[in-house]
Coordinates of C-alpha atoms and ligand atoms in Angstrom, one line a residue:
M1 CA -7.1 -23.6 1.2
P2 CA -6.3 -20.9 -1.3
E3 CA -4.0 -19.2 1.1
N4 CA -1.9 -22.3 1.4
K5 CA -1.6 -22.6 -2.4
Y6 CA -0.5 -18.9 -2.4
I7 CA 2.2 -19.5 0.1
S8 CA 3.5 -22.6 -1.6
S9 CA 3.5 -20.7 -5.0
L10 CA 5.8 -18.1 -3.4
K11 CA 8.1 -20.8 -2.0
K12 CA 8.7 -22.0 -5.6
L13 CA 10.2 -18.7 -6.6
K14 CA 14.0 -18.6 -6.7
R15 CA 15.0 -15.0 -5.9
K16 CA 18.1 -13.1 -4.9
V17 CA 17.1 -11.9 -1.5
Y18 CA 19.2 -10.2 1.3
I19 CA 18.0 -9.8 4.9
R20 CA 20.3 -8.0 7.4
G21 CA 23.4 -8.5 5.2
T22 CA 22.8 -12.2 4.5
P23 CA 21.6 -13.9 1.3
V24 CA 18.4 -15.8 2.1
D25 CA 17.2 -18.7 -0.1
A26 CA 13.8 -19.2 1.5
P27 CA 12.4 -15.8 2.5
Q28 CA 9.0 -17.2 3.2
E29 CA 10.5 -19.2 6.0
H30 CA 12.3 -16.2 7.5
P31 CA 10.7 -14.7 10.6
L32 CA 11.1 -11.2 9.4
V33 CA 9.0 -12.1 6.3
Q34 CA 6.6 -14.7 7.5
L35 CA 4.1 -12.3 9.2
S36 CA 4.0 -10.1 6.0
T37 CA 3.2 -13.2 3.9
A38 CA 0.4 -14.1 6.3
A39 CA -1.1 -10.6 5.9
V40 CA -1.3 -10.9 2.1
A41 CA -2.6 -14.5 2.5
R42 CA -5.7 -13.0 4.2
S43 CA -6.7 -11.7 0.7
Y44 CA -6.9 -15.4 -0.3
A45 CA -8.5 -16.6 2.9
L46 CA -11.5 -14.2 2.4
Q47 CA -12.4 -16.2 -0.7
G48 CA -13.5 -19.0 1.6
Q49 CA -15.7 -16.8 3.7
P50 CA -19.3 -16.5 2.3
E51 CA -20.1 -13.4 4.4
H52 CA -17.3 -11.5 2.5
E53 CA -18.0 -12.9 -1.0
Q54 CA -19.4 -9.6 -2.3
L55 CA -16.3 -7.8 -1.4
I56 CA -13.6 -10.2 -2.3
Y57 CA -15.0 -11.4 -5.6
A58 CA -15.7 -9.4 -8.7
N59 CA -16.4 -10.3 -12.3
S60 CA -13.7 -9.8 -14.8
H61 CA -14.5 -7.2 -17.5
L62 CA -12.4 -9.3 -19.9
D63 CA -14.3 -12.6 -19.8
G64 CA -16.9 -12.3 -17.0
R65 CA -15.3 -14.9 -14.8
R66 CA -15.3 -14.6 -11.1
I67 CA -12.0 -13.2 -9.9
N68 CA -10.4 -11.9 -6.7
R69 CA -11.1 -8.2 -6.5
F70 CA -7.3 -7.5 -6.1
T71 CA -6.9 -8.4 -9.8
H72 CA -10.0 -6.6 -10.9
I73 CA -10.4 -3.5 -13.2
H74 CA -13.0 -1.2 -11.7
R75 CA -15.9 -0.8 -14.1
S76 CA -18.4 1.2 -11.9
A77 CA -18.4 3.5 -8.9
E78 CA -19.8 0.6 -7.0
D79 CA -16.6 -1.3 -7.8
L80 CA -14.6 1.6 -6.4
I81 CA -16.6 1.7 -3.2
N82 CA -16.3 -2.1 -2.8
K83 CA -12.6 -1.8 -3.1
V84 CA -12.4 0.7 -0.2
K85 CA -14.8 -1.5 1.9
L86 CA -12.6 -4.5 1.3
Q87 CA -9.5 -2.6 2.3
R88 CA -11.1 -1.5 5.6
L89 CA -12.1 -5.1 6.3
L90 CA -8.5 -6.4 5.7
G91 CA -7.1 -3.5 7.7
Q92 CA -9.3 -4.7 10.6
Q93 CA -8.3 -8.3 10.1
T94 CA -4.6 -7.8 9.9
G95 CA -3.7 -4.5 11.8
T96 CA -1.0 -3.7 9.2
C97 CA -0.4 -3.2 5.5
F98 CA -1.7 -6.2 3.6
Q99 CA 0.3 -5.1 0.6
R100 CA -1.8 -6.3 -2.3
C101 CA -3.4 -3.0 -3.2
V102 CA -0.4 -1.4 -5.0
G103 CA -0.6 -4.1 -7.7
M104 CA -4.3 -3.6 -8.1
D105 CA -3.8 0.2 -8.4
A106 CA -1.0 -0.3 -10.9
L107 CA -3.2 -2.6 -13.0
N108 CA -6.0 -0.1 -13.1
A109 CA -3.8 2.9 -13.9
L110 CA -2.1 1.0 -16.7
E111 CA -5.4 -0.3 -18.1
I112 CA -6.6 3.3 -18.7
T113 CA -3.3 4.7 -19.9
T114 CA -2.3 1.8 -22.3
F115 CA -5.8 2.2 -23.8
E116 CA -5.1 5.8 -24.6
L117 CA -1.6 5.0 -25.9
E118 CA -2.9 2.4 -28.3
R119 CA -5.8 4.6 -29.4
D120 CA -3.6 7.6 -30.0
L121 CA -0.3 6.1 -31.3
G122 CA -1.2 2.6 -32.4
T123 CA 1.3 1.0 -30.1
P124 CA 0.3 -2.5 -29.0
Y125 CA 0.6 -1.7 -25.3
H126 CA -3.1 -2.2 -24.5
R127 CA -3.1 -5.6 -26.1
N128 CA 0.1 -6.5 -24.2
F129 CA -1.5 -5.3 -21.0
N130 CA -4.7 -7.2 -21.4
H131 CA -2.8 -10.3 -22.2
F132 CA -0.8 -9.9 -19.0
L133 CA -4.0 -9.0 -17.0
Q134 CA -5.7 -12.1 -18.1
Q135 CA -2.8 -14.2 -16.9
V136 CA -2.8 -12.3 -13.5
Q137 CA -6.6 -12.9 -13.1
E138 CA -6.3 -16.6 -14.1
E139 CA -3.4 -17.2 -11.7
N140 CA -5.0 -15.0 -8.9
A141 CA -1.5 -13.5 -8.7
V142 CA -0.1 -10.8 -6.5
C143 CA 1.5 -7.9 -8.3
D144 CA 3.9 -5.4 -6.8
G145 CA 3.4 -1.9 -8.2
A146 CA 6.9 -0.4 -8.3
M147 CA 6.9 3.4 -8.7
T148 CA 9.4 5.2 -6.4
D149 CA 12.9 5.7 -7.9
P150 CA 15.8 6.6 -5.6
K151 CA 15.8 10.1 -7.2
G152 CA 19.3 11.2 -6.1
D153 CA 19.5 15.0 -6.3
R154 CA 15.9 16.1 -6.1
S155 CA 16.6 19.4 -7.8
K156 CA 17.6 17.6 -11.0
R157 CA 15.6 15.8 -13.7
P158 CA 16.3 12.1 -14.3
H159 CA 18.6 12.7 -17.2
E160 CA 20.5 15.4 -15.3
Q161 CA 21.6 13.1 -12.4
A162 CA 25.3 12.5 -11.9
D163 CA 24.5 8.8 -11.9
P164 CA 21.9 8.0 -14.7
D165 CA 20.6 4.9 -12.9
L166 CA 19.0 6.9 -10.1
Y167 CA 15.8 6.7 -12.0
L168 CA 14.9 3.3 -13.6
R169 CA 15.7 3.6 -17.3
V170 CA 15.9 1.7 -20.6
V171 CA 19.6 1.1 -21.4
S172 CA 19.2 -0.8 -24.7
R173 CA 16.5 -2.1 -27.0
N174 CA 16.3 -4.6 -29.8
R175 CA 13.7 -6.5 -31.8
E176 CA 13.0 -8.9 -28.9
G177 CA 12.6 -6.3 -26.1
I178 CA 14.3 -3.8 -23.8
V179 CA 17.0 -3.9 -21.1
V180 CA 16.3 -1.8 -18.0
N181 CA 18.6 -0.7 -15.2
G182 CA 18.0 1.1 -11.9
A183 CA 16.1 0.5 -8.7
K184 CA 12.7 1.0 -7.0
C185 CA 12.5 1.9 -3.3
H186 CA 10.0 1.1 -0.5
Q187 CA 8.5 -1.8 -2.5
T188 CA 5.5 -2.9 -0.5
G189 CA 5.1 -6.7 -0.4
A190 CA 7.9 -7.2 -2.9
L191 CA 8.8 -10.7 -1.5
N192 CA 5.1 -11.7 -1.4
S193 CA 4.5 -10.9 -5.1
H194 CA 4.5 -13.1 -8.2
Y195 CA 5.1 -10.1 -10.6
I196 CA 6.7 -6.7 -10.4
I197 CA 5.0 -4.0 -12.3
A198 CA 7.3 -1.0 -12.8
M199 CA 6.1 2.5 -13.7
P200 CA 7.8 5.9 -13.9
T201 CA 7.8 7.9 -10.7
T202 CA 7.0 11.3 -12.2
A203 CA 6.0 13.1 -15.4
M204 CA 8.8 13.0 -18.0
R205 CA 10.0 15.4 -20.7
E206 CA 11.6 14.6 -24.0
E207 CA 15.1 14.5 -22.6
D208 CA 13.9 11.9 -20.1
R209 CA 12.3 9.6 -22.7
D210 CA 14.5 6.6 -21.6
Y211 CA 13.0 7.0 -18.2
A212 CA 9.4 6.8 -19.4
V213 CA 9.1 3.1 -19.1
A214 CA 6.5 0.7 -17.7
F215 CA 6.5 -3.1 -17.8
A216 CA 5.8 -6.3 -15.9
V217 CA 8.4 -8.9 -15.0
E218 CA 8.3 -12.2 -13.1
A219 CA 9.3 -11.7 -9.5
D220 CA 11.9 -14.4 -9.9
N221 CA 13.8 -12.9 -12.8
P222 CA 17.4 -13.7 -12.0
Q223 CA 18.5 -10.1 -12.6
L224 CA 16.4 -8.7 -9.7
I225 CA 17.9 -8.2 -6.3
Y226 CA 15.7 -7.7 -3.2
I227 CA 16.9 -6.1 0.0
L228 CA 14.5 -6.2 2.9
G229 CA 13.8 -3.0 4.8
R230 CA 14.1 -2.8 8.6
Q231 CA 11.2 -1.9 10.8
P232 CA 11.2 -0.6 14.4
S233 CA 11.6 -3.5 16.9
D234 CA 11.5 -6.0 14.1
L235 CA 13.9 -8.5 15.8
R236 CA 11.1 -9.3 18.2
K237 CA 9.6 -11.2 15.3
M238 CA 12.6 -13.5 15.6
E239 CA 11.9 -14.5 19.2
P240 CA 10.3 -17.9 19.3
D241 CA 7.0 -17.1 20.9
R242 CA 6.7 -13.5 19.4
A243 CA 5.0 -12.5 22.7
D244 CA 6.5 -9.0 22.5
T245 CA 5.6 -8.2 18.9
G246 CA 2.2 -6.8 19.8
N247 CA 0.6 -8.1 16.7
M248 CA 1.2 -11.9 16.9
Y249 CA -0.1 -12.8 13.5
F250 CA 0.5 -10.2 10.8
G251 CA 3.1 -7.6 9.6
G252 CA 4.0 -5.5 6.7
Q253 CA 7.0 -5.5 4.3
E254 CA 9.0 -3.1 2.2
C255 CA 12.1 -3.9 0.0
L256 CA 14.5 -2.1 -2.2
I257 CA 14.4 -3.8 -5.6
I258 CA 17.4 -3.5 -7.8
F259 CA 16.9 -4.1 -11.5
D260 CA 20.4 -5.2 -12.7
H261 CA 20.1 -5.0 -16.5
V262 CA 16.8 -6.9 -16.7
F263 CA 15.6 -8.0 -20.1
I264 CA 11.9 -7.3 -20.7
P265 CA 10.3 -8.9 -23.8
W266 CA 8.1 -6.4 -25.8
E267 CA 4.9 -8.3 -24.9
R268 CA 5.4 -7.2 -21.3
V269 CA 6.2 -3.6 -22.1
F270 CA 3.4 -1.1 -21.5
L271 CA 5.2 2.2 -22.1
C272 CA 8.6 2.9 -23.6
G273 CA 9.6 6.4 -24.5
E274 CA 6.1 8.0 -24.9
Y275 CA 7.0 10.6 -22.2
D276 CA 3.8 12.5 -22.7
Y277 CA 1.9 9.6 -21.1
S278 CA 4.1 9.3 -18.1
G279 CA 2.5 12.0 -16.0
R280 CA -1.0 10.8 -16.4
L281 CA 0.0 7.2 -15.6
V282 CA 1.6 8.5 -12.4
E283 CA -1.4 10.7 -11.5
R284 CA -3.8 7.8 -12.0
F285 CA -1.8 5.3 -10.0
A286 CA -1.4 7.9 -7.2
G287 CA -5.1 8.7 -7.3
Y288 CA -6.1 5.1 -6.9
H289 CA -3.5 4.6 -4.1
R290 CA -4.6 7.7 -2.3
Q291 CA -8.1 6.4 -2.4
S292 CA -6.9 3.0 -1.0
Y293 CA -5.7 4.6 2.2
G294 CA -9.2 5.7 2.8
G295 CA -9.9 2.0 3.4
C296 CA -6.8 0.3 4.8
K297 CA -5.8 3.0 7.3
T298 CA -9.4 3.3 8.7
G299 CA -9.4 -0.5 9.2
V300 CA -6.2 -0.3 11.2
G301 CA -7.5 2.8 13.0
D302 CA -10.5 0.8 14.1
L303 CA -8.1 -1.6 15.9
L304 CA -6.2 1.2 17.6
I305 CA -9.5 2.8 18.8
G306 CA -10.6 -0.7 20.1
A307 CA -7.3 -1.1 21.8
A308 CA -7.5 2.3 23.5
A309 CA -11.1 1.7 24.6
S310 CA -10.1 -1.7 26.1
L311 CA -7.2 -0.2 28.0
A312 CA -9.5 2.5 29.4
E313 CA -11.6 -0.4 30.8
Y314 CA -8.5 -2.2 32.2
H315 CA -7.6 1.1 33.9
G316 CA -11.1 1.8 35.2
L317 CA -11.3 5.0 33.2
D318 CA -13.9 4.0 30.7
R319 CA -16.6 6.3 32.2
A320 CA -14.3 9.3 32.6
S321 CA -15.6 12.1 30.3
H322 CA -12.2 13.1 29.0
I323 CA -11.5 9.5 27.9
K324 CA -14.9 9.3 26.2
D325 CA -14.1 12.6 24.4
K326 CA -10.8 11.3 23.2
L327 CA -12.3 8.1 21.9
V328 CA -15.0 10.1 20.0
E329 CA -12.2 12.3 18.6
M330 CA -10.4 9.2 17.4
I331 CA -13.5 7.9 15.8
H332 CA -14.3 11.2 14.2
L333 CA -10.8 11.4 12.6
N334 CA -10.9 7.8 11.5
E335 CA -14.4 8.1 9.9
T336 CA -13.4 11.3 8.2
I337 CA -10.7 9.4 6.3
F338 CA -13.2 6.7 5.4
C339 CA -15.7 9.4 4.2
C340 CA -13.1 10.7 1.8
G341 CA -12.3 7.2 0.5
I342 CA -16.0 6.6 -0.1
A343 CA -16.6 10.0 -1.6
C344 CA -13.8 9.9 -4.1
S345 CA -15.1 6.5 -5.1
S346 CA -18.7 7.4 -5.5
R347 CA -17.8 10.4 -7.6
G348 CA -15.6 8.2 -9.8
N349 CA -16.0 8.6 -13.5
P350 CA -15.6 6.4 -16.6
T351 CA -12.5 7.0 -18.6
A352 CA -12.2 6.3 -22.4
S353 CA -11.5 2.6 -21.8
G354 CA -14.7 2.3 -19.7
T355 CA -12.6 1.9 -16.5
Y356 CA -13.7 4.0 -13.6
L357 CA -11.2 6.5 -12.1
V358 CA -11.7 8.0 -8.7
D359 CA -12.4 11.8 -8.3
L360 CA -8.8 12.9 -8.2
L361 CA -9.4 16.0 -6.0
L362 CA -11.2 14.1 -3.4
A363 CA -8.7 11.2 -3.5
N364 CA -5.9 13.7 -2.8
V365 CA -7.9 15.3 0.0
C366 CA -8.3 11.8 1.4
K367 CA -4.6 11.1 1.4
L368 CA -3.7 14.6 2.7
N369 CA -5.9 13.8 5.7
V370 CA -4.2 10.5 6.1
T371 CA -0.8 12.3 6.4
R372 CA -2.1 13.8 9.6
F373 CA -5.1 12.0 11.2
P374 CA -3.4 8.6 12.0
Y375 CA -0.7 10.6 13.9
E376 CA -3.4 12.3 16.0
I377 CA -5.2 9.0 16.5
A378 CA -1.9 7.4 17.6
R379 CA -1.2 10.3 20.0
L380 CA -4.6 9.9 21.6
A381 CA -4.2 6.1 21.9
E382 CA -0.9 6.7 23.7
D383 CA -2.5 9.3 25.9
I384 CA -5.2 6.8 27.0
A385 CA -2.8 3.9 27.2
G386 CA -0.3 5.8 29.5
G387 CA 3.5 5.8 29.7
L388 CA 3.6 2.0 30.2
V389 CA 3.3 1.8 26.4
A390 CA 7.0 2.7 26.2
T391 CA 8.4 1.2 29.4
L392 CA 6.7 -2.2 29.7
P393 CA 9.0 -5.1 30.6
S394 CA 8.9 -8.2 28.3
L395 CA 5.9 -10.4 28.5
K396 CA 8.3 -13.2 29.0
D397 CA 9.0 -11.8 32.5
L398 CA 5.5 -12.8 33.4
E399 CA 6.5 -16.5 33.2
H400 CA 9.4 -16.1 35.6
P401 CA 8.7 -17.8 39.0
E402 CA 10.0 -14.8 41.0
I403 CA 9.3 -11.7 39.0
G404 CA 6.2 -13.0 37.2
P405 CA 3.9 -12.8 40.2
L406 CA 5.4 -9.4 41.1
L407 CA 4.6 -8.0 37.7
K408 CA 1.1 -9.3 37.8
K409 CA 0.6 -7.7 41.3
Y410 CA 2.0 -4.3 40.4
F411 CA 0.6 -4.1 36.8
Q412 CA -2.9 -5.1 37.9
G413 CA -5.5 -2.6 36.7
V414 CA -9.1 -3.0 37.8
A415 CA -9.4 -5.8 40.3
G416 CA -10.5 -9.0 38.7
M417 CA -9.4 -8.1 35.2
E418 CA -6.5 -10.2 33.8
T419 CA -3.2 -8.3 34.0
T420 CA -1.7 -10.3 31.1
C421 CA -4.5 -9.1 28.8
R422 CA -3.8 -5.5 29.8
L423 CA -0.1 -5.9 29.0
R424 CA -0.8 -7.6 25.7
M425 CA -3.1 -4.7 24.7
L426 CA -0.3 -2.3 25.7
R427 CA 2.1 -4.2 23.4
F428 CA -0.5 -4.0 20.6
V429 CA -0.7 -0.2 21.0
E430 CA 3.1 0.0 21.1
N431 CA 3.4 -2.0 17.9
L432 CA 1.0 0.4 16.0
T433 CA 2.4 3.6 17.4
L434 CA 6.1 3.0 18.0
G435 CA 6.9 -0.5 16.7
A436 CA 7.0 -2.5 13.5
A437 CA 3.4 -1.6 12.5
A438 CA 4.0 2.1 12.9
A439 CA 5.9 1.8 9.6
A440 CA 2.6 1.0 8.0
Y441 CA 0.2 3.1 10.1
L442 CA 2.3 6.2 10.5
T443 CA 5.3 6.7 8.2
E444 CA 3.5 5.0 5.3
S445 CA 0.5 7.3 5.9
L446 CA 2.8 10.2 5.5
H447 CA 4.9 9.1 2.5
G448 CA 3.1 6.2 0.9
A449 CA 1.3 7.0 -2.3
G450 CA 3.4 10.2 -2.4
S451 CA 4.4 12.7 0.3
P452 CA 2.1 15.5 1.4
Q453 CA 3.5 18.0 -1.1
A454 CA 2.5 15.7 -3.9
Q455 CA -1.1 15.8 -2.8
R456 CA -1.0 19.6 -2.4
V457 CA 0.2 20.0 -6.0
V458 CA -2.8 17.9 -7.3
I459 CA -5.3 19.7 -5.0
A460 CA -4.1 23.0 -6.3
R461 CA -4.4 21.9 -9.9
Q462 CA -7.8 20.2 -9.5
A463 CA -9.5 22.8 -7.2
D464 CA -10.6 25.3 -9.9
L465 CA -9.5 28.3 -7.9
E466 CA -10.4 30.6 -10.8
G467 CA -14.0 29.4 -10.7
K468 CA -14.2 30.0 -6.9
K469 CA -12.8 33.6 -7.5
R470 CA -15.5 34.2 -10.2
M471 CA -18.3 33.0 -7.8
A472 CA -17.0 35.3 -5.0
R473 CA -16.7 38.3 -7.4
K474 CA -20.3 37.8 -8.6
L475 CA -21.8 37.9 -5.2
A476 CA -19.6 40.8 -4.1
G477 CA -21.0 42.8 -7.0
I478 CA -17.7 42.9 -8.9
K479 CA -18.3 42.8 -12.6
D480 CA -16.0 40.7 -14.8
D481 CA -14.7 42.5 -17.9
Ligands
SF4_501 FE1 -2.9 -1.6 0.7 FE2 -2.8 0.3 2.6 FE3 -0.7 -1.4 2.2 FE4 -1.2 0.5 0.4 S1 -0.7 0.8 2.6 S2 -0.8 -1.7 0.0 S3 -3.4 0.6 0.4 S4 -2.8 -1.9 2.9
FE502 FE1 1.3 2.0 0.5

């Protein structure tokens, strides 16, 4: 089974990991990590499912071999569309962030940008990158795309910070390579990755040239420190039967990664000091990841809609017109996100390297919708579910000889429907709207791939407002000078 091989490959990595103040030698055995590893493992499990072959496999543009799409470089608009469809499928299968897209998006953004760097400046970055990519494809490896720096005082540029390490930077270089120091925040799937790919978090100017750095490093480099992020209600995952987690099988994961004077050999460096290229690398990565949300968040949205519709049945309200209206509203919002994901993919264009980039305007519109619509879908799901979503006793109480029968009596919905199923579904909604998975479905929808203001900036830049003004002037009979 490819997913078993994946999990055992992670177990071989010796990393410095902290969880709740304690060093952890075997994170894949830790209950706060296990469900997140299981979510990434679905991207391997799909390889054994013939009905999903077209989505999970692609042919490498390097050597034509059949590879997992998460390691693929998109060479057509159809590739971009298949990526979004795959993400929706995995969102539906896991009900959380399955974490593998950031690495795929980093690979694609780097492929385009290193090509330009080598073409324009003669640096060997594209050769370095392709060599690394080949290895990732051969190993079917998981890459973590690490972009977000801690950023300290947001009004200051990287080189102006009181502490120069608040943006990841090059501290020294020699003939063999570079040494980097700093940190990356919110690293999705960090402990489920084989490689960490670091990129700058913003456009850089000349004074910030030491911060214009991109590279790949093995996840078990001894100078990396991983600190696992908390999620709401995460301790429920540590309870033996996990009955109160809501999603019994899958979860997401974010870490703070500290790069403590990490040595990177030149062959793994993809950008080092060429500050002019930093902004376009960031914009491309963000564009791809904003497209990604058009897939994954709609898959999770499908589950929340399904859960709300099921609860309406348990409550005997499935024929009520206001409930039907709310469900239609949820579907409308969810499919609007998907439309944006498909639209920015189908309007993708080839770049100089031949790799297809999404339509950046539409990808940013996609993500700006994602900063709002999942919150409204969650609100409507809670509306349909009722207040019990936040006051439900433990499902373990159902097993108690005295109170179990009382709970089943008083939480019965429509006669004949199983009370336990109703309560499990309520837990599922709680997990997605208030619990551990809300980190992936809500907060990540707001801030992941850049906070809303970042999308507004790109939309303003890409929207050709002058062109719109000219069109309006023409029809209004106003002559341009
Ligand atoms: Fe993939 Fe979505 Fe998670 Fe990003 S948030 S890694 S796109 S599942
Ligand atoms: Fe994300």
